[in-house]
Coordinates of C-alpha atoms in Angstrom, one line a residue:
M1 CA 13.8 -37.6 -17.6
T2 CA 12.3 -40.4 -16.0
P3 CA 8.6 -40.8 -15.7
P4 CA 9.3 -39.8 -11.3
L5 CA 11.2 -37.1 -12.4
R6 CA 8.3 -35.5 -14.2
I7 CA 5.5 -35.6 -11.6
L8 CA 8.1 -34.8 -9.4
A9 CA 9.0 -31.4 -11.5
F10 CA 5.5 -30.9 -12.2
L11 CA 4.2 -31.3 -8.5
L12 CA 7.2 -28.3 -7.5
L13 CA 5.8 -26.0 -10.3
F14 CA 1.9 -26.4 -9.8
F15 CA 2.2 -26.0 -5.6
G16 CA 4.7 -22.8 -6.6
W17 CA 8.1 -24.3 -4.7
A18 CA 10.5 -23.5 -7.6
A19 CA 13.6 -22.7 -5.5
S20 CA 15.3 -19.7 -6.7
P21 CA 19.0 -20.6 -7.9
S22 CA 20.4 -17.5 -5.6
L23 CA 18.2 -17.0 -2.7
G24 CA 16.6 -20.7 -2.4
V25 CA 13.5 -19.5 -1.6
P26 CA 10.2 -20.3 -3.8
T27 CA 9.5 -17.7 -6.7
A28 CA 6.1 -18.2 -6.6
T29 CA 5.1 -17.6 -2.8
K30 CA 2.8 -14.1 -2.6
P31 CA 4.5 -12.1 0.0
N32 CA 3.0 -10.6 2.8
I33 CA 3.1 -6.7 3.0
I34 CA 3.0 -4.8 5.7
F35 CA 3.2 -0.5 5.8
I36 CA 3.9 1.0 8.2
L37 CA 3.2 5.0 7.9
A38 CA 3.9 7.8 10.6
D39 CA 2.3 11.3 10.7
D40 CA 4.5 14.3 10.6
L41 CA 7.7 12.5 11.2
G42 CA 10.9 14.7 10.1
W43 CA 13.9 14.0 8.3
A44 CA 15.8 14.5 11.3
D45 CA 13.4 13.2 13.9
V46 CA 15.2 9.2 13.5
A47 CA 18.3 8.2 15.1
F48 CA 19.8 6.8 12.0
H49 CA 19.5 10.7 10.7
H50 CA 21.0 12.0 13.8
G51 CA 17.5 12.1 15.8
N52 CA 18.3 13.4 19.1
V53 CA 16.4 10.7 21.0
P54 CA 17.2 7.0 20.4
T55 CA 15.1 5.0 17.9
P56 CA 16.4 1.2 18.0
N57 CA 14.1 -0.4 16.8
L58 CA 13.8 1.8 13.3
D59 CA 17.8 1.9 13.6
R60 CA 17.2 -2.2 13.5
L61 CA 15.3 -1.4 10.2
A62 CA 17.1 0.8 8.5
A63 CA 20.7 -1.5 9.3
E64 CA 18.4 -5.1 8.3
G65 CA 16.5 -2.9 5.2
L66 CA 17.3 -0.6 2.5
E67 CA 16.8 2.9 3.0
L68 CA 14.6 5.0 0.2
T69 CA 17.3 8.3 0.5
Q70 CA 14.8 10.3 -1.9
H71 CA 11.6 9.2 -0.9
Y72 CA 8.8 11.5 -2.2
V73 CA 5.2 12.2 -0.4
Y74 CA 3.2 15.0 -0.1
P75 CA 3.2 18.0 2.0
V76 CA 0.6 17.1 4.3
C77 CA -1.9 13.9 5.2
S78 CA -4.2 13.7 3.2
P79 CA -2.7 13.8 -0.5
T80 CA 0.0 11.2 0.5
R81 CA -2.4 8.7 1.7
S82 CA -4.6 9.1 -1.4
A83 CA -1.7 8.7 -3.5
F84 CA -0.3 5.5 -1.3
L85 CA -3.5 3.3 -2.2
S86 CA -4.3 4.8 -5.6
G87 CA -0.8 4.6 -7.5
R88 CA -1.9 8.3 -8.5
C89 CA -0.4 11.9 -8.1
A90 CA -3.4 13.0 -4.9
S91 CA -3.9 15.7 -7.7
R92 CA -5.2 13.9 -9.7
F93 CA -8.0 13.6 -6.8
G94 CA -8.2 17.0 -6.8
I95 CA -7.1 16.5 -2.7
T96 CA -4.3 19.0 -1.3
N97 CA -5.0 19.4 1.9
P98 CA -6.2 17.6 4.7
Q99 CA -9.7 15.5 3.4
N100 CA -12.7 15.0 5.8
P101 CA -15.1 14.5 2.5
R102 CA -14.9 11.4 0.8
A103 CA -11.6 11.3 -1.1
Y104 CA -12.3 8.4 -4.2
R105 CA -14.8 7.6 -6.7
W106 CA -16.6 4.6 -5.6
D107 CA -15.3 2.5 -8.3
T108 CA -11.6 3.6 -7.8
V109 CA -9.7 0.6 -7.8
T110 CA -7.4 0.8 -4.8
M111 CA -4.3 -1.0 -2.9
A112 CA -6.9 -2.8 -0.6
R113 CA -9.2 -3.9 -4.2
A114 CA -6.7 -5.1 -6.0
M115 CA -4.6 -6.9 -3.0
K116 CA -8.0 -8.6 -2.0
A117 CA -8.7 -9.3 -6.1
A118 CA -5.1 -11.5 -5.9
G119 CA -6.1 -13.2 -3.1
Y120 CA -4.7 -11.4 -0.1
D121 CA -6.8 -10.6 3.6
T122 CA -6.4 -6.5 4.1
A123 CA -6.4 -4.4 7.0
L124 CA -5.9 -0.9 8.0
C125 CA -5.1 -0.1 11.9
G126 CA -4.3 3.9 12.4
K127 CA -5.7 7.0 10.5
W128 CA -7.7 7.1 7.4
H129 CA -8.0 10.6 7.1
L130 CA -9.9 10.1 3.4
G131 CA -13.6 10.3 4.3
S132 CA -13.8 11.1 7.8
K133 CA -18.0 9.8 8.3
T134 CA -18.6 5.5 8.6
E135 CA -20.3 5.7 5.1
W136 CA -16.7 6.6 3.4
G137 CA -14.3 4.3 5.4
P138 CA -11.9 1.5 4.8
Q139 CA -14.0 -1.1 4.5
L140 CA -16.4 0.7 1.3
F141 CA -12.8 0.7 -0.4
G142 CA -11.0 -3.0 0.0
F143 CA -10.5 -3.1 3.2
D144 CA -11.5 -6.4 5.1
H145 CA -11.0 -5.0 8.7
S146 CA -10.4 -1.2 9.5
Y147 CA -9.7 0.2 13.1
G148 CA -9.0 3.9 14.4
S149 CA -9.5 7.2 13.5
L150 CA -11.3 8.0 10.2
A151 CA -10.6 11.4 10.2
G152 CA -7.2 12.9 10.9
G153 CA -4.4 13.0 14.3
V154 CA -6.6 12.4 17.6
G155 CA -6.3 13.1 21.3
P156 CA -3.8 10.4 22.1
W157 CA -6.3 9.3 25.6
D158 CA -9.7 10.9 24.3
H159 CA -9.7 10.2 20.9
H160 CA -11.3 13.2 19.4
Y161 CA -10.5 14.6 15.9
K162 CA -10.5 18.8 16.0
T163 CA -14.3 20.1 17.3
G164 CA -16.8 19.8 14.8
E165 CA -18.9 17.5 12.4
F166 CA -16.0 15.0 12.7
T167 CA -15.2 14.9 16.4
E168 CA -16.3 11.9 17.1
T169 CA -13.9 9.2 14.6
W170 CA -13.1 6.3 16.8
H171 CA -14.0 3.8 14.5
R172 CA -13.9 -0.3 14.5
D173 CA -15.0 -1.9 10.6
G174 CA -17.6 0.8 10.5
H175 CA -19.2 1.6 13.6
L176 CA -18.3 4.2 16.1
I177 CA -16.8 3.0 19.2
K178 CA -15.4 3.8 22.7
E179 CA -11.8 2.9 24.2
E180 CA -10.1 3.5 26.5
G181 CA -6.0 3.8 26.7
H182 CA -3.3 5.4 24.4
V183 CA -3.9 5.9 20.7
T184 CA -0.4 4.5 19.5
D185 CA -0.8 1.2 22.4
L186 CA -4.2 1.0 21.0
I187 CA -3.4 1.1 17.2
T188 CA -0.3 -1.4 18.0
H189 CA -2.3 -4.1 19.5
E190 CA -4.9 -4.0 17.4
A191 CA -2.7 -4.4 14.5
I192 CA -0.5 -7.2 16.0
Q193 CA -3.6 -8.8 17.0
W194 CA -5.1 -9.0 13.5
L195 CA -1.8 -10.2 12.4
E196 CA -1.3 -12.9 14.5
A197 CA -4.8 -14.3 13.0
R198 CA -3.7 -14.6 10.3
T199 CA -3.4 -18.2 8.6
D200 CA -2.2 -19.1 5.3
K201 CA -3.1 -16.2 3.1
P202 CA -1.1 -13.8 2.2
F203 CA -1.9 -9.8 4.0
F204 CA -1.6 -6.4 3.3
L205 CA -1.3 -5.0 6.7
Y206 CA -1.8 -1.1 6.5
V207 CA -0.4 0.7 9.8
P208 CA -0.9 4.4 9.6
F209 CA 0.0 6.0 13.2
T210 CA -1.0 9.2 14.4
A211 CA 2.0 9.7 16.0
V212 CA 4.0 12.1 16.2
H213 CA 0.9 14.0 15.1
I214 CA -0.3 16.8 17.8
P215 CA -2.0 17.2 20.4
I216 CA 0.5 14.9 22.3
R217 CA 0.2 14.0 26.1
E218 CA 2.5 10.9 26.4
P219 CA 2.5 8.6 29.6
K220 CA 5.2 9.8 32.2
E221 CA 7.5 6.4 31.5
W222 CA 8.0 7.5 27.8
V223 CA 8.8 11.1 29.4
E224 CA 11.1 10.2 31.7
R225 CA 12.8 8.2 28.8
V226 CA 13.2 11.2 27.0
P227 CA 17.5 13.0 26.9
A228 CA 18.0 15.3 30.0
A229 CA 19.3 17.7 27.0
I230 CA 15.8 18.6 25.4
T231 CA 14.7 20.7 28.6
E232 CA 11.2 22.6 27.0
K233 CA 8.3 20.2 28.4
S234 CA 6.4 20.4 24.9
R235 CA 9.2 19.5 23.2
R236 CA 9.7 16.1 25.8
Q237 CA 6.6 14.8 24.9
Y238 CA 7.2 14.9 21.4
G239 CA 10.4 13.1 21.8
A240 CA 8.4 10.9 24.0
N241 CA 5.9 10.0 21.2
V242 CA 8.4 9.7 18.5
M243 CA 10.2 6.8 20.9
H244 CA 6.8 5.2 21.7
L245 CA 6.1 5.4 18.0
D246 CA 9.6 3.6 17.9
D247 CA 8.2 0.9 20.2
S248 CA 5.3 0.2 18.4
V249 CA 7.2 -0.8 15.3
G250 CA 9.4 -2.9 17.4
K251 CA 6.7 -4.5 18.8
I252 CA 4.7 -5.2 15.4
L253 CA 8.4 -6.7 14.1
A254 CA 8.9 -8.7 17.1
A255 CA 5.1 -10.3 16.6
L256 CA 6.2 -11.4 12.8
E257 CA 9.1 -13.0 14.2
K258 CA 6.6 -15.4 17.0
T259 CA 4.5 -16.0 13.8
G260 CA 7.5 -17.5 11.6
K261 CA 5.8 -15.1 9.4
A262 CA 9.0 -12.6 9.0
S263 CA 10.8 -14.4 5.9
N264 CA 8.2 -14.0 3.8
T265 CA 7.2 -10.0 4.7
L266 CA 7.9 -6.7 3.0
V267 CA 8.3 -4.7 5.7
I268 CA 7.9 -0.5 4.5
F269 CA 8.0 2.3 7.6
G270 CA 7.7 6.1 6.3
S271 CA 5.9 9.4 7.3
D272 CA 3.3 11.3 5.6
N273 CA 5.2 14.8 5.5
G274 CA 7.5 16.7 6.5
A275 CA 7.8 17.6 10.5
Y276 CA 6.2 21.2 11.2
P277 CA 8.4 22.0 13.9
T278 CA 6.4 24.9 15.4
A279 CA 3.6 22.8 15.5
R280 CA 1.4 23.9 19.0
N281 CA 0.8 21.1 21.2
D282 CA -2.5 22.9 22.3
D283 CA -4.0 23.8 19.2
P284 CA -7.3 25.1 20.2
Q285 CA -9.0 23.1 17.5
Y286 CA -8.7 19.9 19.5
P287 CA -11.1 19.6 22.8
A288 CA -8.9 20.4 25.8
D289 CA -7.2 17.0 27.5
E290 CA -4.5 18.7 29.9
Y291 CA -2.1 19.1 26.6
E292 CA 1.2 20.9 27.4
P293 CA 1.7 24.1 25.6
G294 CA 4.1 25.0 23.6
P295 CA 5.9 23.7 20.0
A296 CA 5.9 19.6 19.8
G297 CA 6.7 19.5 16.1
G298 CA 10.4 17.7 14.9
S299 CA 13.3 18.4 12.6
N300 CA 13.9 18.3 9.0
E301 CA 17.1 19.6 9.3
P302 CA 19.3 19.5 6.7
L303 CA 16.4 20.0 4.2
H304 CA 14.6 23.2 3.5
G305 CA 11.0 23.6 4.6
V306 CA 8.6 22.0 6.4
K307 CA 5.6 20.7 6.3
G308 CA 2.9 22.2 4.2
E309 CA 5.7 23.3 1.4
V310 CA 6.9 21.8 -1.7
Y311 CA 10.4 22.3 -0.8
E312 CA 12.4 18.7 0.4
G313 CA 11.5 19.6 4.5
G314 CA 8.1 18.9 3.0
I315 CA 8.0 16.2 1.0
R316 CA 11.1 14.2 1.7
T317 CA 11.1 11.6 4.0
P318 CA 12.7 8.8 5.8
C319 CA 11.4 5.5 4.3
V320 CA 12.9 2.1 5.1
A321 CA 11.7 -1.5 3.3
R322 CA 13.3 -4.9 4.5
W323 CA 12.3 -8.2 3.4
P324 CA 15.0 -10.5 4.3
G325 CA 16.6 -12.8 1.4
H326 CA 15.0 -10.3 -1.5
L327 CA 16.3 -6.5 -0.7
Q328 CA 19.9 -6.1 0.2
P329 CA 20.6 -3.9 3.0
G330 CA 21.7 -0.6 2.3
K331 CA 20.9 2.5 0.9
F332 CA 18.9 3.2 -2.6
M333 CA 20.3 6.1 -4.2
G334 CA 17.2 6.5 -6.9
V335 CA 14.6 8.7 -6.8
A336 CA 11.2 7.1 -5.5
Q337 CA 7.6 8.4 -4.7
I338 CA 4.4 6.9 -2.4
T339 CA 2.9 6.5 -6.0
D340 CA 5.2 4.0 -6.9
W341 CA 4.4 1.4 -3.9
M342 CA 0.6 0.3 -5.6
P343 CA 2.2 -0.5 -9.0
T344 CA 5.2 -2.6 -7.0
F345 CA 2.8 -4.0 -4.3
C346 CA 0.6 -5.1 -7.5
A347 CA 3.7 -6.7 -9.9
L348 CA 4.7 -8.5 -6.1
A349 CA 1.3 -10.0 -5.5
G350 CA 0.4 -10.8 -9.2
Y351 CA -2.6 -8.4 -9.8
T352 CA -3.1 -7.3 -12.9
P353 CA -5.9 -4.9 -13.7
D354 CA -8.0 -5.3 -16.2
H355 CA -8.2 -1.9 -17.8
D356 CA -6.1 1.2 -17.0
L357 CA -6.0 2.7 -13.7
K358 CA -3.5 5.5 -15.0
W359 CA -0.9 5.0 -12.6
D360 CA 1.4 7.9 -12.1
G361 CA 3.9 5.7 -10.0
Q362 CA 6.2 2.3 -11.5
N363 CA 7.2 -1.0 -10.5
I364 CA 10.4 -0.2 -8.4
W365 CA 11.5 -3.3 -7.6
P366 CA 13.7 -4.2 -10.0
Q367 CA 15.5 -1.0 -9.3
L368 CA 14.8 -2.0 -5.2
T369 CA 16.5 -5.4 -5.8
G370 CA 19.4 -4.3 -8.1
K371 CA 18.8 -5.8 -11.4
E372 CA 18.2 -2.3 -13.3
P373 CA 20.1 0.8 -12.1
P374 CA 18.1 4.0 -10.5
K375 CA 16.0 5.9 -13.3
A376 CA 15.6 9.6 -13.7
R377 CA 12.5 10.3 -13.4
I378 CA 9.7 13.3 -13.2
I379 CA 8.1 13.9 -9.8
Y380 CA 5.1 16.1 -9.8
T381 CA 3.7 17.5 -6.3
A382 CA 0.6 20.0 -5.8
G383 CA 0.7 21.5 -3.0
P384 CA -2.1 22.7 -0.5
G385 CA -4.9 24.5 -2.5
F386 CA -2.5 24.1 -5.5
R387 CA -1.3 27.7 -4.4
A388 CA 2.3 25.9 -5.1
R389 CA 3.4 23.2 -7.4
A390 CA 7.0 21.2 -7.8
L391 CA 8.7 19.5 -10.7
R392 CA 11.8 17.4 -10.0
D393 CA 13.2 16.3 -13.8
G394 CA 16.7 14.4 -13.2
D395 CA 18.5 16.7 -10.5
W396 CA 17.0 19.7 -11.1
K397 CA 13.5 20.7 -9.4
L398 CA 11.4 23.7 -10.0
I399 CA 8.9 25.3 -7.6
E400 CA 5.7 27.5 -8.8
T401 CA 4.3 29.7 -6.1
E402 CA 1.2 31.6 -6.8
G403 CA 1.2 35.4 -6.2
R404 CA -0.9 36.8 -3.6
G405 CA -2.6 40.0 -4.4
K406 CA -3.8 42.0 -7.6
Q407 CA -0.9 42.9 -8.5
A408 CA 0.7 39.7 -7.7
K409 CA 2.4 37.6 -10.1
Q410 CA 3.6 33.9 -10.1
S411 CA 7.4 33.3 -9.1
F412 CA 9.4 30.5 -9.9
E413 CA 12.6 28.7 -8.2
L414 CA 15.1 26.3 -9.7
Y415 CA 17.4 23.7 -7.9
D416 CA 20.3 21.6 -8.8
L417 CA 19.4 18.9 -6.7
G418 CA 22.4 17.2 -7.2
N419 CA 24.5 19.6 -6.1
D420 CA 22.6 21.7 -3.7
P421 CA 20.5 18.9 -1.6
N422 CA 18.8 21.3 0.4
E423 CA 18.3 24.2 -1.7
T424 CA 20.1 27.0 -0.7
A425 CA 20.8 28.3 -4.4
D426 CA 18.2 29.3 -6.3
L427 CA 19.1 29.4 -9.8
A428 CA 16.1 31.1 -11.6
D429 CA 17.5 33.8 -12.8
K430 CA 20.6 32.4 -13.6
I431 CA 18.9 29.9 -16.0
P432 CA 16.4 30.8 -17.0
D433 CA 15.8 28.3 -20.1
K434 CA 15.8 25.3 -17.8
V435 CA 12.7 27.1 -16.0
R436 CA 10.8 27.4 -19.0
E437 CA 11.8 24.0 -20.3
L438 CA 10.2 22.8 -16.5
R439 CA 7.7 24.9 -16.4
T440 CA 6.4 23.6 -19.5
K441 CA 6.6 19.7 -18.2
L442 CA 5.4 21.1 -15.6
E443 CA 1.8 22.2 -16.7
E444 CA 2.1 19.1 -18.8
A445 CA 1.9 17.1 -15.6
A446 CA -0.8 18.8 -14.1
K447 CA -3.1 18.1 -17.2
A448 CA -4.3 15.2 -15.4
D449 CA -5.5 17.2 -12.1
N450 CA -8.8 16.6 -11.2
D451 CA -10.2 14.3 -13.7
A452 CA -11.0 11.6 -11.2
L453 CA -13.1 14.2 -8.4
A454 CA -15.2 12.2 -5.9
Q455 CA -19.1 12.2 -7.4
D456 CA -22.0 11.4 -5.2

């Protein structure tokens, strides 16, 4: 090689522009990452799963991206969020319920801290619910910018959480604020504004919407768009909320296109837990604000179970990943869990921990890209209050339910998800040896529970 060619080759490698022979893109470029999380959106609430309202933007994302058909989360919100941002099972932090007290130890290496260490700008726009006071907020755990609800789902117009210590929760960068506007629009606007302000640094943008969590009071123009077949007023509010959320996802995707960042941005959409079909829209725990009374929850059909349960309907939710030129459109039939995104994103960002972070998740990027086949694996889930636990090992799933009352005993259910994905036939009595085998594995998986409890 002549000296000029050697110099050119060195410069190409130095600046990270060694093009992939198959994709023709820079291999050393760190992707931007946007993770959009819906709240209480069920398996059957999206049109690409035969939902009853149109979701054109989510349909487009699914058509252009890779759908993870077996993506597991937790039965309720805070556990999913803690697992996503840590790569560890939520039960390691003792988190099995919605969490207002601080969730993490102060030295926890969160996703945001890892991304910052890898040179990323970081932001959270939406719902935190891992410590509902300003002194426990996202910026204390690695986010450069934070905005939205420090607590859980809030009233769409008053932005109030449940009546009590954490009612006032709406904040920006650690300071409680008052704003006017619908919560879905406000979160969307903040996310887009932050996105459009990014320059040359890679970024990690986490957008956990409060939609479609109750209470719901949608603008008239959205309610009028709901299909006429949905007649119950509170159900029409829910449908409008799903459509409003879908529109917001579309606006974020449009902002990516506008800024020219879409080609180097991995976008993931998911939900924090399954739907709760009978959720009461005028829940008295929230300050009253003219909420339409009646049920305002979604559907997990044909999956069995609902939010709060460790059946498939409670912990298996829609999930799509899109990165043009890097992920082929289609369906990923392997098993994945919310804990996997931490090690996966860290690998893509080039972040290597300086000590063992005890991840329960794994880097699934080689599987998503087809470089490795899907792997059989163990997925462990602790339900609210540890009253129910589940373990999936390959296609087998064991559910342990805590007994109630003085004479009650533990009960076990066994399902073959390969042949019965909707959990219609309990095989526990027919295959007791498999139950015993999985009980041993469940107890082994649970040994690390509570080993990272938050301390003052």
